[in-house]
Amino acid sequence: MKFAPGLQVIHGRNNYGKSTTAAAAAWCLGLEPLYGMQRNDPGLFSEAARVRMAYPDEKYADVLSSVAFLELRINDVEIVLRRPIVGARHDYVEMEMKETGERRNLLVGHGSFVDDVGGLQATLFRLAKMPAKHVLTPRGKESPLYLENLASLFFIEQRAGWSHIQSLQTHRYQQLELEEATIEYLLGLEHRLDTRLAIQRGELDETFRKRELADWAERVSSVAVSHGLKIHIPMRAGSLSELTDKYRTVKLRELFESQVGWNFAGEHERLTSKVRHLQERLNSATAPKAKDAAAAEASNRVVAFKHGLHDKREQSEILRRQIASQRSLYSATTERVKSAEDLLRLKQSNVGFFERAECPTCHSAIEPSKFDLQAQSLEEVAASIESAKRDAEALRHSIRETDLVMQKLLIEIREIEREYAAAQRALRLIADASNPNAEAIADITSSILSAERELDRAKILESQLLSLQSELEKWITDVGSETAKKPNANAQRREKKIVTEFESEFRTFLGAIGHGDAIRELKEVRLDDRYVPLVGTRRLRSLGSASDQPRTVLSYVWALMDTAVQNGGWHPGFLVADEPLQQNPDKKYRKAWCNFIAARSKVREAGQVIILTSLFDDDLAILRAANVPLVELPDPGNLLVPVTK
């Protein structure tokens, strides 16, 4: 099939092969995901191209080998792309330079953008002088805009392309704000794209900074727990600047004193005074007098520590089982969220969607009722995800709280173990003493050592608080030093003008093509900040009849191409529309559509518009009378024919 520059309408009866031609072009460009297919899945072709071909004499032949090819002229460079359908690997496309005859294989797929030399997407973008631009994913990684992300705005396939201005397959890689970014890319709104990426980075950085602050608060709580204290630092909501103002006044020493009555100066004074008093007793000229029943008291302390240690270990075992159960439930809940998100993404993108499922052995149709499956809408799945996320967040918080209790308990166990060991040593010293005075000396010495250990722990806590306070102050300084990039006023004015032209062109197309509701309120048609068509405050998509939606899509993508090409955007400069009349059986609307095409044929097109359709005799008469570039495929005939050598 030959395509000419400018506007052309290709007419042929149904089952002639027009959609197969469009599929062949999509296949050569690696656009099979637009059809709801997984990468490298040739299922967008009919069985005649993949399995078995029917001849006019009702005989059949098995397909051993088939290939799609597409000739392109890109900036005066002519290339031929050939991609096997059956009979060879189809994860590569062969590209031939027509002028030199040079051939090389190019990788199709996700990695083809990364490979500057051997990647199909990188090669096509370079030939078309379309720069690589990026958006962010929810994980904060930069992801390039792929050809398949952009293609739903200039390659409208018959099955799902007319149902939405952008087919939802564009979200395969979960890029953020992708629909807006693709429109800005095709229009060449570089400043808006760069600003969008900067804003996304800023939002991601804000999330990261807030997470840093939350981690800091958790470490403060952990340090407190490690010293047998419980401190709560509430994570307040708000912007980074608000959080900075709130936490600028936080002083950990004051916080510990207000919540648990601990301050280093007081502890230091109390413990040093205690050690000094004990040392004075030990070094006094008069020998210390033995306490009554010193050995009995030491023995009682050992027994008390032993029982306390046993109780704490029992508590820790109960907590350990509780945490294991909570974590198992949390893991199951997060997996449920992931599965539901996968299901939601499949429902949105149609990737992996089968119109018909059959048993692999008996090939009978499989009905959902056989497996007690229930239909779930996008809204129901989304609501289920949100509910599961709330459950997961509650479990995560519960696990965190239980972990803190467990951590505090383990620290208490270690402390009791140390005290238990010290009490045992003191008991041995007292037991080995030869007289009551020696017993008293041993008891005082043990108390001094215990007080000194407590003083060392207080010094460690003070050092940790100083370090954490320093981290908080550095965080506040770093956040305050991050400034936003100043906008480019000239670029903003230029790009606003382009968007205004696009909006005006879209209104013109809508009125000319005969959109029911839009014609009545054409002056109110506008694009919002996400380039979604509105009539006043209502979405245009929700207005009009079902057949108005294809008219909206055609008007939108045609106006987009026209505006982009005239303003030097990064649009590839062609528009393929496969059967835009599929929902237009009404004679009135078909006539309006044909009149629109007839009028448009008198305009010098900035790009190439290829319309594949099946027309009635009245439709053909209108187009012929207006001298519309029309290719009428001969009847009988079929584009899909065997190639013999």
GROMACS .gro file of C-alpha atoms in nm, residues 88-534:
model
  447
   88ALA     CA    1   1.206  -1.577   1.297
   89ARG     CA    2   1.286  -1.375   1.607
   90HIS     CA    3   1.064  -1.072   1.634
   91ASP     CA    4   1.241  -0.890   1.916
   92TYR     CA    5   1.457  -0.727   1.648
   93VAL     CA    6   1.373  -0.506   1.349
   94GLU     CA    7   1.593  -0.498   1.043
   95MET     CA    8   1.657  -0.142   0.922
   96GLU     CA    9   1.782  -0.080   0.568
   97MET     CA   10   1.913   0.257   0.451
   98LYS     CA   11   1.767   0.281   0.099
   99GLU     CA   12   2.039   0.510  -0.034
  100THR     CA   13   2.331   0.287   0.063
  101GLY     CA   14   2.164  -0.052   0.108
  102GLU     CA   15   2.323  -0.079   0.453
  103ARG     CA   16   2.131  -0.311   0.686
  104ARG     CA   17   2.145  -0.365   1.060
  105ASN     CA   18   1.929  -0.521   1.329
  106LEU     CA   19   1.777  -0.299   1.595
  107LEU     CA   20   1.646  -0.413   1.932
  108VAL     CA   21   1.275  -0.361   1.999
  109GLY     CA   22   1.154  -0.313   2.354
  110HIS     CA   23   1.227  -0.146   2.683
  111GLY     CA   24   1.606  -0.144   2.648
  112SER     CA   25   1.600  -0.006   2.296
  113PHE     CA   26   1.613   0.353   2.424
  114VAL     CA   27   1.921   0.289   2.635
  115ASP     CA   28   2.111   0.138   2.340
  116ASP     CA   29   2.206   0.445   2.136
  117VAL     CA   30   2.343   0.241   1.846
  118GLY     CA   31   2.141  -0.081   1.838
  119GLY     CA   32   1.805   0.031   1.982
  120LEU     CA   33   1.507   0.090   1.755
  121GLN     CA   34   1.360   0.373   1.961
  122ALA     CA   35   1.692   0.555   2.004
  123THR     CA   36   1.756   0.527   1.628
  124LEU     CA   37   1.410   0.652   1.528
  125PHE     CA   38   1.426   0.943   1.773
  126ARG     CA   39   1.769   1.039   1.643
  127LEU     CA   40   1.665   1.023   1.275
  128ALA     CA   41   1.352   1.228   1.345
  129LYS     CA   42   1.553   1.475   1.555
  130MET     CA   43   1.322   1.410   1.847
  131PRO     CA   44   1.516   1.467   2.171
  132ALA     CA   45   1.502   1.224   2.461
  133LYS     CA   46   1.295   1.367   2.744
  134HIS     CA   47   1.221   1.212   3.082
  135VAL     CA   48   0.955   1.194   3.348
  136LEU     CA   49   0.976   1.034   3.690
  137THR     CA   50   0.832   0.706   3.811
  138PRO     CA   51   0.678   0.669   4.159
  139ARG     CA   52   1.010   0.518   4.272
  140GLY     CA   53   1.193   0.837   4.181
  141LYS     CA   54   1.377   0.702   3.877
  142GLU     CA   55   1.382   0.894   3.552
  143SER     CA   56   1.208   0.716   3.265
  144PRO     CA   57   1.226   0.834   2.903
  145LEU     CA   58   0.916   0.907   2.700
  146TYR     CA   59   0.890   0.606   2.471
  147LEU     CA   60   0.748   0.606   2.122
  148GLU     CA   61   0.455   0.398   2.244
  149ASN     CA   62   0.381   0.664   2.509
  150LEU     CA   63   0.358   0.926   2.237
  151ALA     CA   64   0.203   0.713   1.964
  152SER     CA   65  -0.149   0.708   2.108
  153LEU     CA   66  -0.167   1.073   1.998
  154PHE     CA   67  -0.084   1.008   1.632
  155PHE     CA   68  -0.155   0.638   1.575
  156ILE     CA   69  -0.523   0.563   1.643
  157GLU     CA   70  -0.590   0.191   1.612
  158GLN     CA   71  -0.945   0.065   1.561
  159ARG     CA   72  -1.015  -0.149   1.867
  160ALA     CA   73  -0.947   0.086   2.159
  161GLY     CA   74  -0.788   0.398   2.014
  162TRP     CA   75  -1.117   0.584   1.958
  163SER     CA   76  -1.243   0.533   2.313
  164HIS     CA   77  -1.014   0.793   2.470
  165ILE     CA   78  -0.799   1.082   2.357
  166GLN     CA   79  -0.501   0.889   2.487
  167SER     CA   80  -0.529   0.513   2.510
  168LEU     CA   81  -0.448   0.406   2.863
  169GLN     CA   82  -0.165   0.180   2.745
  170THR     CA   83   0.061   0.482   2.790
  171HIS     CA   84   0.089   0.394   3.161
  172ARG     CA   85   0.280   0.068   3.109
  173TYR     CA   86   0.589   0.205   3.281
  174GLN     CA   87   0.399   0.395   3.554
  175GLN     CA   88   0.549   0.731   3.462
  176LEU     CA   89   0.408   1.025   3.656
  177GLU     CA   90   0.188   1.284   3.480
  178LEU     CA   91   0.251   1.101   3.155
  179GLU     CA   92  -0.048   1.218   2.954
  180GLU     CA   93   0.036   1.585   3.006
  181ALA     CA   94   0.405   1.522   2.935
  182THR     CA   95   0.336   1.348   2.601
  183ILE     CA   96   0.126   1.640   2.477
  184GLU     CA   97   0.390   1.889   2.586
  185TYR     CA   98   0.656   1.681   2.412
  186LEU     CA   99   0.473   1.664   2.078
  187LEU     CA  100   0.403   2.039   2.091
  188GLY     CA  101   0.772   2.100   2.171
  189LEU     CA  102   0.700   2.272   2.503
  190GLU     CA  103   1.049   2.210   2.636
  191HIS     CA  104   1.028   2.461   2.920
  192ARG     CA  105   0.706   2.305   3.051
  193LEU     CA  106   0.857   1.956   3.026
  194ASP     CA  107   1.170   2.062   3.212
  195THR     CA  108   0.963   2.246   3.471
  196ARG     CA  109   0.739   1.941   3.515
  197LEU     CA  110   1.043   1.720   3.574
  198ALA     CA  111   1.187   1.975   3.818
  199ILE     CA  112   0.858   1.987   4.009
  200GLN     CA  113   0.842   1.607   4.016
  201ARG     CA  114   1.197   1.597   4.148
  202GLY     CA  115   1.109   1.861   4.407
  203GLU     CA  116   0.805   1.664   4.522
  204LEU     CA  117   1.013   1.349   4.537
  205ASP     CA  118   1.286   1.533   4.728
  206GLU     CA  119   1.025   1.667   4.969
  207THR     CA  120   0.904   1.312   5.030
  208PHE     CA  121   1.265   1.203   5.083
  209ARG     CA  122   1.331   1.490   5.323
  210LYS     CA  123   1.018   1.411   5.521
  211ARG     CA  124   1.126   1.048   5.538
  212GLU     CA  125   1.466   1.162   5.668
  213LEU     CA  126   1.291   1.356   5.943
  214ALA     CA  127   1.070   1.058   6.029
  215ASP     CA  128   1.379   0.834   6.048
  216TRP     CA  129   1.548   1.087   6.275
  217ALA     CA  130   1.246   1.089   6.508
  218GLU     CA  131   1.248   0.709   6.520
  219ARG     CA  132   1.618   0.705   6.607
  220VAL     CA  133   1.554   0.949   6.893
  221SER     CA  134   1.286   0.713   7.023
  222SER     CA  135   1.522   0.415   6.985
  223VAL     CA  136   1.802   0.591   7.175
  224ALA     CA  137   1.558   0.674   7.454
  225VAL     CA  138   1.437   0.315   7.468
  226SER     CA  139   1.795   0.187   7.483
  227HIS     CA  140   1.832   0.382   7.809
  228GLY     CA  141   1.502   0.261   7.953
  229LEU     CA  142   1.313   0.581   7.866
  230LYS     CA  143   1.013   0.644   7.639
  231ILE     CA  144   1.012   0.959   7.428
  232HIS     CA  145   0.748   1.049   7.169
  233ILE     CA  146   0.824   1.294   6.888
  234PRO     CA  147   0.505   1.347   6.684
  235MET     CA  148   0.556   1.360   6.305
  236ARG     CA  149   0.360   1.670   6.223
  237ALA     CA  150   0.197   1.723   5.885
  238GLY     CA  151   0.274   2.014   5.658
  239SER     CA  152   0.510   2.137   5.390
  240LEU     CA  153   0.887   2.127   5.426
  241SER     CA  154   0.901   2.496   5.515
  242GLU     CA  155   0.633   2.444   5.783
  243LEU     CA  156   0.817   2.142   5.923
  244THR     CA  157   1.141   2.340   5.925
  245ASP     CA  158   0.978   2.618   6.128
  246LYS     CA  159   0.824   2.368   6.371
  247TYR     CA  160   1.137   2.163   6.431
  248ARG     CA  161   1.368   2.462   6.451
  249THR     CA  162   1.256   2.505   6.812
  250VAL     CA  163   1.298   2.136   6.909
  251LYS     CA  164   1.575   2.088   7.168
  252LEU     CA  165   1.628   1.727   7.270
  253ARG     CA  166   1.764   1.805   7.616
  254GLU     CA  167   1.452   2.007   7.697
  255LEU     CA  168   1.230   1.737   7.543
  256PHE     CA  169   1.381   1.462   7.762
  257GLU     CA  170   1.349   1.676   8.071
  258SER     CA  171   0.985   1.767   8.003
  259GLN     CA  172   0.868   1.415   7.907
  260VAL     CA  173   1.068   1.185   8.137
  261GLY     CA  174   1.233   1.426   8.382
  262TRP     CA  175   1.586   1.337   8.264
  263ASN     CA  176   1.863   1.591   8.224
  264PHE     CA  177   2.233   1.523   8.213
  265ALA     CA  178   2.336   1.793   8.456
  266GLY     CA  179   2.102   1.660   8.724
  267GLU     CA  180   2.198   1.297   8.663
  268HIS     CA  181   2.566   1.384   8.664
  269GLU     CA  182   2.537   1.576   8.989
  270ARG     CA  183   2.331   1.300   9.155
  271LEU     CA  184   2.563   1.016   9.054
  272THR     CA  185   2.893   1.196   9.118
  273SER     CA  186   2.762   1.300   9.458
  274LYS     CA  187   2.668   0.939   9.530
  275VAL     CA  188   3.012   0.811   9.420
  276ARG     CA  189   3.187   1.081   9.624
  277HIS     CA  190   2.986   0.993   9.935
  278LEU     CA  191   3.060   0.621   9.895
  279GLN     CA  192   3.431   0.690   9.841
  280GLU     CA  193   3.439   0.908  10.152
  281ARG     CA  194   3.288   0.624  10.351
  282LEU     CA  195   3.537   0.381  10.201
  283ASN     CA  196   3.839   0.606  10.268
  284SER     CA  197   3.735   0.742  10.602
  285ALA     CA  198   3.979   0.706  10.887
  286THR     CA  199   3.724   0.508  11.078
  287ALA     CA  200   3.671   0.164  10.933
  288PRO     CA  201   3.319   0.129  10.791
  289LYS     CA  202   3.086  -0.056  11.014
  290ALA     CA  203   2.929  -0.368  10.883
  291LYS     CA  204   2.562  -0.356  10.795
  292ASP     CA  205   2.339  -0.595  10.970
  293ALA     CA  206   2.283  -0.899  10.756
  294ALA     CA  207   2.486  -0.764  10.456
  295ALA     CA  208   2.518  -1.114  10.315
  296ALA     CA  209   2.140  -1.168  10.340
  297GLU     CA  210   2.069  -0.842  10.155
  298ALA     CA  211   2.314  -0.930   9.878
  299SER     CA  212   2.157  -1.273   9.847
  300ASN     CA  213   1.807  -1.123   9.826
  301ARG     CA  214   1.923  -0.891   9.546
  302VAL     CA  215   2.059  -1.187   9.349
  303VAL     CA  216   1.731  -1.376   9.387
  304ALA     CA  217   1.525  -1.068   9.291
  305PHE     CA  218   1.733  -1.012   8.976
  306LYS     CA  219   1.704  -1.378   8.885
  307HIS     CA  220   1.323  -1.374   8.910
  308GLY     CA  221   1.303  -1.041   8.726
  309LEU     CA  222   1.521  -1.179   8.446
  310HIS     CA  223   1.297  -1.483   8.410
  311ASP     CA  224   0.982  -1.267   8.388
  312LYS     CA  225   1.134  -1.035   8.129
  313ARG     CA  226   1.246  -1.327   7.911
  314GLU     CA  227   0.896  -1.471   7.917
  315GLN     CA  228   0.755  -1.134   7.810
  316SER     CA  229   1.010  -1.110   7.528
  317GLU     CA  230   0.909  -1.453   7.395
  318ILE     CA  231   0.541  -1.351   7.390
  319LEU     CA  232   0.631  -1.029   7.208
  320ARG     CA  233   0.851  -1.217   6.961
  321ARG     CA  234   0.559  -1.441   6.861
  322GLN     CA  235   0.330  -1.139   6.839
  323ILE     CA  236   0.573  -0.953   6.610
  324ALA     CA  237   0.617  -1.260   6.387
  325SER     CA  238   0.239  -1.287   6.350
  326GLN     CA  239   0.203  -0.915   6.273
  327ARG     CA  240   0.480  -0.924   6.015
  328SER     CA  241   0.329  -1.226   5.844
  329LEU     CA  242  -0.006  -1.048   5.824
  330TYR     CA  243   0.164  -0.728   5.701
  331SER     CA  244   0.347  -0.922   5.429
  332ALA     CA  245   0.022  -1.084   5.315
  333THR     CA  246  -0.153  -0.745   5.310
  334THR     CA  247   0.122  -0.576   5.105
  335GLU     CA  248   0.121  -0.865   4.859
  336ARG     CA  249  -0.255  -0.823   4.832
  337VAL     CA  250  -0.201  -0.454   4.756
  338LYS     CA  251   0.056  -0.536   4.485
  339SER     CA  252  -0.175  -0.791   4.324
  340ALA     CA  253  -0.465  -0.546   4.328
  341GLU     CA  254  -0.245  -0.271   4.180
  342ASP     CA  255  -0.135  -0.510   3.904
  343LEU     CA  256  -0.500  -0.589   3.835
  344LEU     CA  257  -0.586  -0.218   3.829
  345ARG     CA  258  -0.301  -0.147   3.588
  346LEU     CA  259  -0.413  -0.431   3.361
  347LYS     CA  260  -0.768  -0.298   3.366
  348GLN     CA  261  -0.644   0.051   3.283
  349SER     CA  262  -0.399  -0.048   3.010
  350ASN     CA  263  -0.567  -0.357   2.862
  351VAL     CA  264  -0.219  -0.513   2.858
  352GLY     CA  265  -0.273  -0.884   2.906
  353PHE     CA  266  -0.647  -0.850   2.842
  354PHE     CA  267  -0.803  -1.133   2.642
  355GLU     CA  268  -1.139  -1.097   2.476
  356ARG     CA  269  -1.176  -1.474   2.481
  357ALA     CA  270  -1.009  -1.745   2.692
  358GLU     CA  271  -1.001  -2.111   2.596
  359CYS     CA  272  -0.886  -2.438   2.751
  360PRO     CA  273  -0.537  -2.531   2.620
  361THR     CA  274  -0.634  -2.898   2.581
  362CYS     CA  275  -0.994  -2.915   2.455
  363HIS     CA  276  -1.002  -2.556   2.319
  364SER     CA  277  -1.350  -2.496   2.458
  365ALA     CA  278  -1.436  -2.145   2.571
  366ILE     CA  279  -1.373  -2.074   2.939
  367GLU     CA  280  -1.644  -1.877   3.113
  368PRO     CA  281  -1.571  -1.680   3.433
  369SER     CA  282  -1.875  -1.841   3.597
  370LYS     CA  283  -1.696  -2.178   3.595
  371PHE     CA  284  -1.444  -2.044   3.844
  372ASP     CA  285  -1.688  -1.837   4.053
  373LEU     CA  286  -1.515  -1.522   3.929
  374GLN     CA  287  -1.687  -1.188   3.979
  375ALA     CA  288  -1.660  -0.875   3.771
  376GLN     CA  289  -1.487  -0.585   3.946
  377SER     CA  290  -1.493  -0.229   3.819
  378LEU     CA  291  -1.193   0.006   3.824
  379GLU     CA  292  -1.356   0.197   4.111
  380GLU     CA  293  -1.409  -0.120   4.317
  381VAL     CA  294  -1.049  -0.233   4.268
  382ALA     CA  295  -0.919   0.115   4.353
  383ALA     CA  296  -1.133   0.125   4.670
  384SER     CA  297  -1.006  -0.220   4.768
  385ILE     CA  298  -0.648  -0.101   4.721
  386GLU     CA  299  -0.704   0.203   4.942
  387SER     CA  300  -0.864  -0.011   5.213
  388ALA     CA  301  -0.578  -0.261   5.203
  389LYS     CA  302  -0.324   0.022   5.216
  390ARG     CA  303  -0.490   0.160   5.528
  391ASP     CA  304  -0.478  -0.186   5.686
  392ALA     CA  305  -0.112  -0.220   5.591
  393GLU     CA  306  -0.030   0.123   5.736
  394ALA     CA  307  -0.206   0.038   6.062
  395LEU     CA  308  -0.015  -0.291   6.081
  396ARG     CA  309   0.313  -0.116   6.003
  397HIS     CA  310   0.250   0.132   6.285
  398SER     CA  311   0.156  -0.152   6.522
  399ILE     CA  312   0.472  -0.345   6.429
  400ARG     CA  313   0.681  -0.034   6.488
  401GLU     CA  314   0.527   0.021   6.831
  402THR     CA  315   0.571  -0.346   6.924
  403ASP     CA  316   0.930  -0.334   6.800
  404LEU     CA  317   0.998  -0.039   7.028
  405VAL     CA  318   0.847  -0.224   7.324
  406MET     CA  319   1.054  -0.529   7.234
  407GLN     CA  320   1.366  -0.318   7.199
  408LYS     CA  321   1.306  -0.158   7.538
  409LEU     CA  322   1.244  -0.501   7.690
  410LEU     CA  323   1.566  -0.645   7.546
  411ILE     CA  324   1.761  -0.349   7.682
  412GLU     CA  325   1.600  -0.402   8.022
  413ILE     CA  326   1.698  -0.770   8.004
  414ARG     CA  327   2.059  -0.678   7.925
  415GLU     CA  328   2.059  -0.426   8.210
  416ILE     CA  329   1.914  -0.681   8.454
  417GLU     CA  330   2.174  -0.934   8.335
  418ARG     CA  331   2.450  -0.682   8.414
  419GLU     CA  332   2.297  -0.601   8.752
  420TYR     CA  333   2.248  -0.973   8.818
  421ALA     CA  334   2.614  -1.042   8.739
  422ALA     CA  335   2.723  -0.748   8.958
  423ALA     CA  336   2.503  -0.869   9.243
  424GLN     CA  337   2.652  -1.219   9.213
  425ARG     CA  338   3.005  -1.074   9.228
  426ALA     CA  339   2.912  -0.863   9.531
  427LEU     CA  340   2.764  -1.172   9.699
  428ARG     CA  341   3.085  -1.367   9.638
  429LEU     CA  342   3.297  -1.080   9.775
  430ILE     CA  343   3.082  -1.062  10.088
  431ALA     CA  344   3.082  -1.440  10.126
  432ASP     CA  345   3.463  -1.444  10.095
  433ALA     CA  346   3.507  -1.164  10.350
  434SER     CA  347   3.680  -1.269  10.667
  435ASN     CA  348   3.498  -1.031  10.903
  436PRO     CA  349   3.200  -0.789  10.912
  437ASN     CA  350   3.414  -0.487  10.824
  438ALA     CA  351   3.536  -0.659  10.509
  439GLU     CA  352   3.175  -0.737  10.418
  440ALA     CA  353   3.088  -0.367  10.445
  441ILE     CA  354   3.388  -0.266  10.229
  442ALA     CA  355   3.284  -0.515   9.962
  443ASP     CA  356   2.927  -0.382   9.969
  444ILE     CA  357   3.041  -0.018   9.933
  445THR     CA  358   3.282  -0.107   9.652
  446SER     CA  359   3.002  -0.283   9.462
  447SER     CA  360   2.776   0.025   9.500
  448ILE     CA  361   3.053   0.255   9.372
  449LEU     CA  362   3.104   0.041   9.062
  450SER     CA  363   2.728   0.034   8.995
  451ALA     CA  364   2.701   0.414   9.027
  452GLU     CA  365   2.999   0.464   8.794
  453ARG     CA  366   2.841   0.238   8.531
  454GLU     CA  367   2.519   0.438   8.557
  455LEU     CA  368   2.720   0.760   8.516
  456ASP     CA  369   2.890   0.621   8.202
  457ARG     CA  370   2.550   0.541   8.051
  458ALA     CA  371   2.429   0.895   8.125
  459LYS     CA  372   2.738   1.034   7.944
  460ILE     CA  373   2.666   0.809   7.644
  461LEU     CA  374   2.304   0.929   7.629
  462GLU     CA  375   2.418   1.292   7.650
  463SER     CA  376   2.662   1.233   7.361
  464GLN     CA  377   2.391   1.066   7.151
  465LEU     CA  378   2.150   1.354   7.211
  466LEU     CA  379   2.413   1.608   7.106
  467SER     CA  380   2.477   1.410   6.785
  468LEU     CA  381   2.104   1.381   6.706
  469GLN     CA  382   2.053   1.752   6.777
  470SER     CA  383   2.335   1.830   6.535
  471GLU     CA  384   2.171   1.612   6.268
  472LEU     CA  385   1.841   1.795   6.309
  473GLU     CA  386   2.010   2.134   6.276
  474LYS     CA  387   2.194   2.019   5.962
  475TRP     CA  388   1.865   1.890   5.814
  476ILE     CA  389   1.702   2.229   5.879
  477THR     CA  390   1.998   2.409   5.717
  478ASP     CA  391   1.998   2.179   5.410
  479VAL     CA  392   1.624   2.216   5.355
  480GLY     CA  393   1.646   2.593   5.388
  481SER     CA  394   1.928   2.615   5.132
  482GLU     CA  395   1.733   2.437   4.855
  483THR     CA  396   1.588   2.697   4.620
  484ALA     CA  397   1.363   2.657   4.320
  485LYS     CA  398   1.481   2.744   3.969
  486LYS     CA  399   1.346   3.074   3.838
  487PRO     CA  400   1.101   3.037   3.548
  488ASN     CA  401   1.191   3.158   3.198
  489ALA     CA  402   0.936   3.429   3.120
  490ASN     CA  403   0.999   3.433   2.743
  491ALA     CA  404   0.963   3.056   2.714
  492GLN     CA  405   0.646   3.069   2.923
  493ARG     CA  406   0.488   3.329   2.693
  494ARG     CA  407   0.584   3.138   2.378
  495GLU     CA  408   0.451   2.807   2.508
  496LYS     CA  409   0.130   2.965   2.636
  497LYS     CA  410   0.076   3.102   2.284
  498ILE     CA  411   0.124   2.753   2.133
  499VAL     CA  412  -0.126   2.599   2.375
  500THR     CA  413  -0.375   2.876   2.295
  501GLU     CA  414  -0.333   2.800   1.924
  502PHE     CA  415  -0.387   2.429   1.993
  503GLU     CA  416  -0.704   2.505   2.191
  504SER     CA  417  -0.837   2.731   1.912
  505GLU     CA  418  -0.755   2.474   1.643
  506PHE     CA  419  -0.929   2.202   1.847
  507ARG     CA  420  -1.245   2.414   1.872
  508THR     CA  421  -1.236   2.473   1.497
  509PHE     CA  422  -1.206   2.101   1.424
  510LEU     CA  423  -1.486   2.013   1.667
  511GLY     CA  424  -1.723   2.260   1.505
  512ALA     CA  425  -1.635   2.148   1.154
  513ILE     CA  426  -1.664   1.775   1.221
  514GLY     CA  427  -2.002   1.809   1.392
  515HIS     CA  428  -1.966   1.714   1.759
  516GLY     CA  429  -2.321   1.730   1.894
  517ASP     CA  430  -2.281   1.903   2.230
  518ALA     CA  431  -1.965   2.096   2.142
  519ILE     CA  432  -2.134   2.281   1.853
  520ARG     CA  433  -2.401   2.418   2.088
  521GLU     CA  434  -2.143   2.554   2.332
  522LEU     CA  435  -1.836   2.585   2.111
  523LYS     CA  436  -1.714   2.909   2.271
  524GLU     CA  437  -1.698   2.737   2.610
  525VAL     CA  438  -1.475   2.452   2.488
  526ARG     CA  439  -1.131   2.481   2.647
  527LEU     CA  440  -0.837   2.274   2.769
  528ASP     CA  441  -0.757   2.260   3.140
  529ASP     CA  442  -0.405   2.262   3.282
  530ARG     CA  443  -0.380   1.889   3.205
  531TYR     CA  444  -0.494   1.948   2.844
  532VAL     CA  445  -0.826   1.772   2.910
  533PRO     CA  446  -1.110   1.910   2.691
  534LEU     CA  447  -1.384   2.079   2.892
   0.00000   0.00000   0.00000
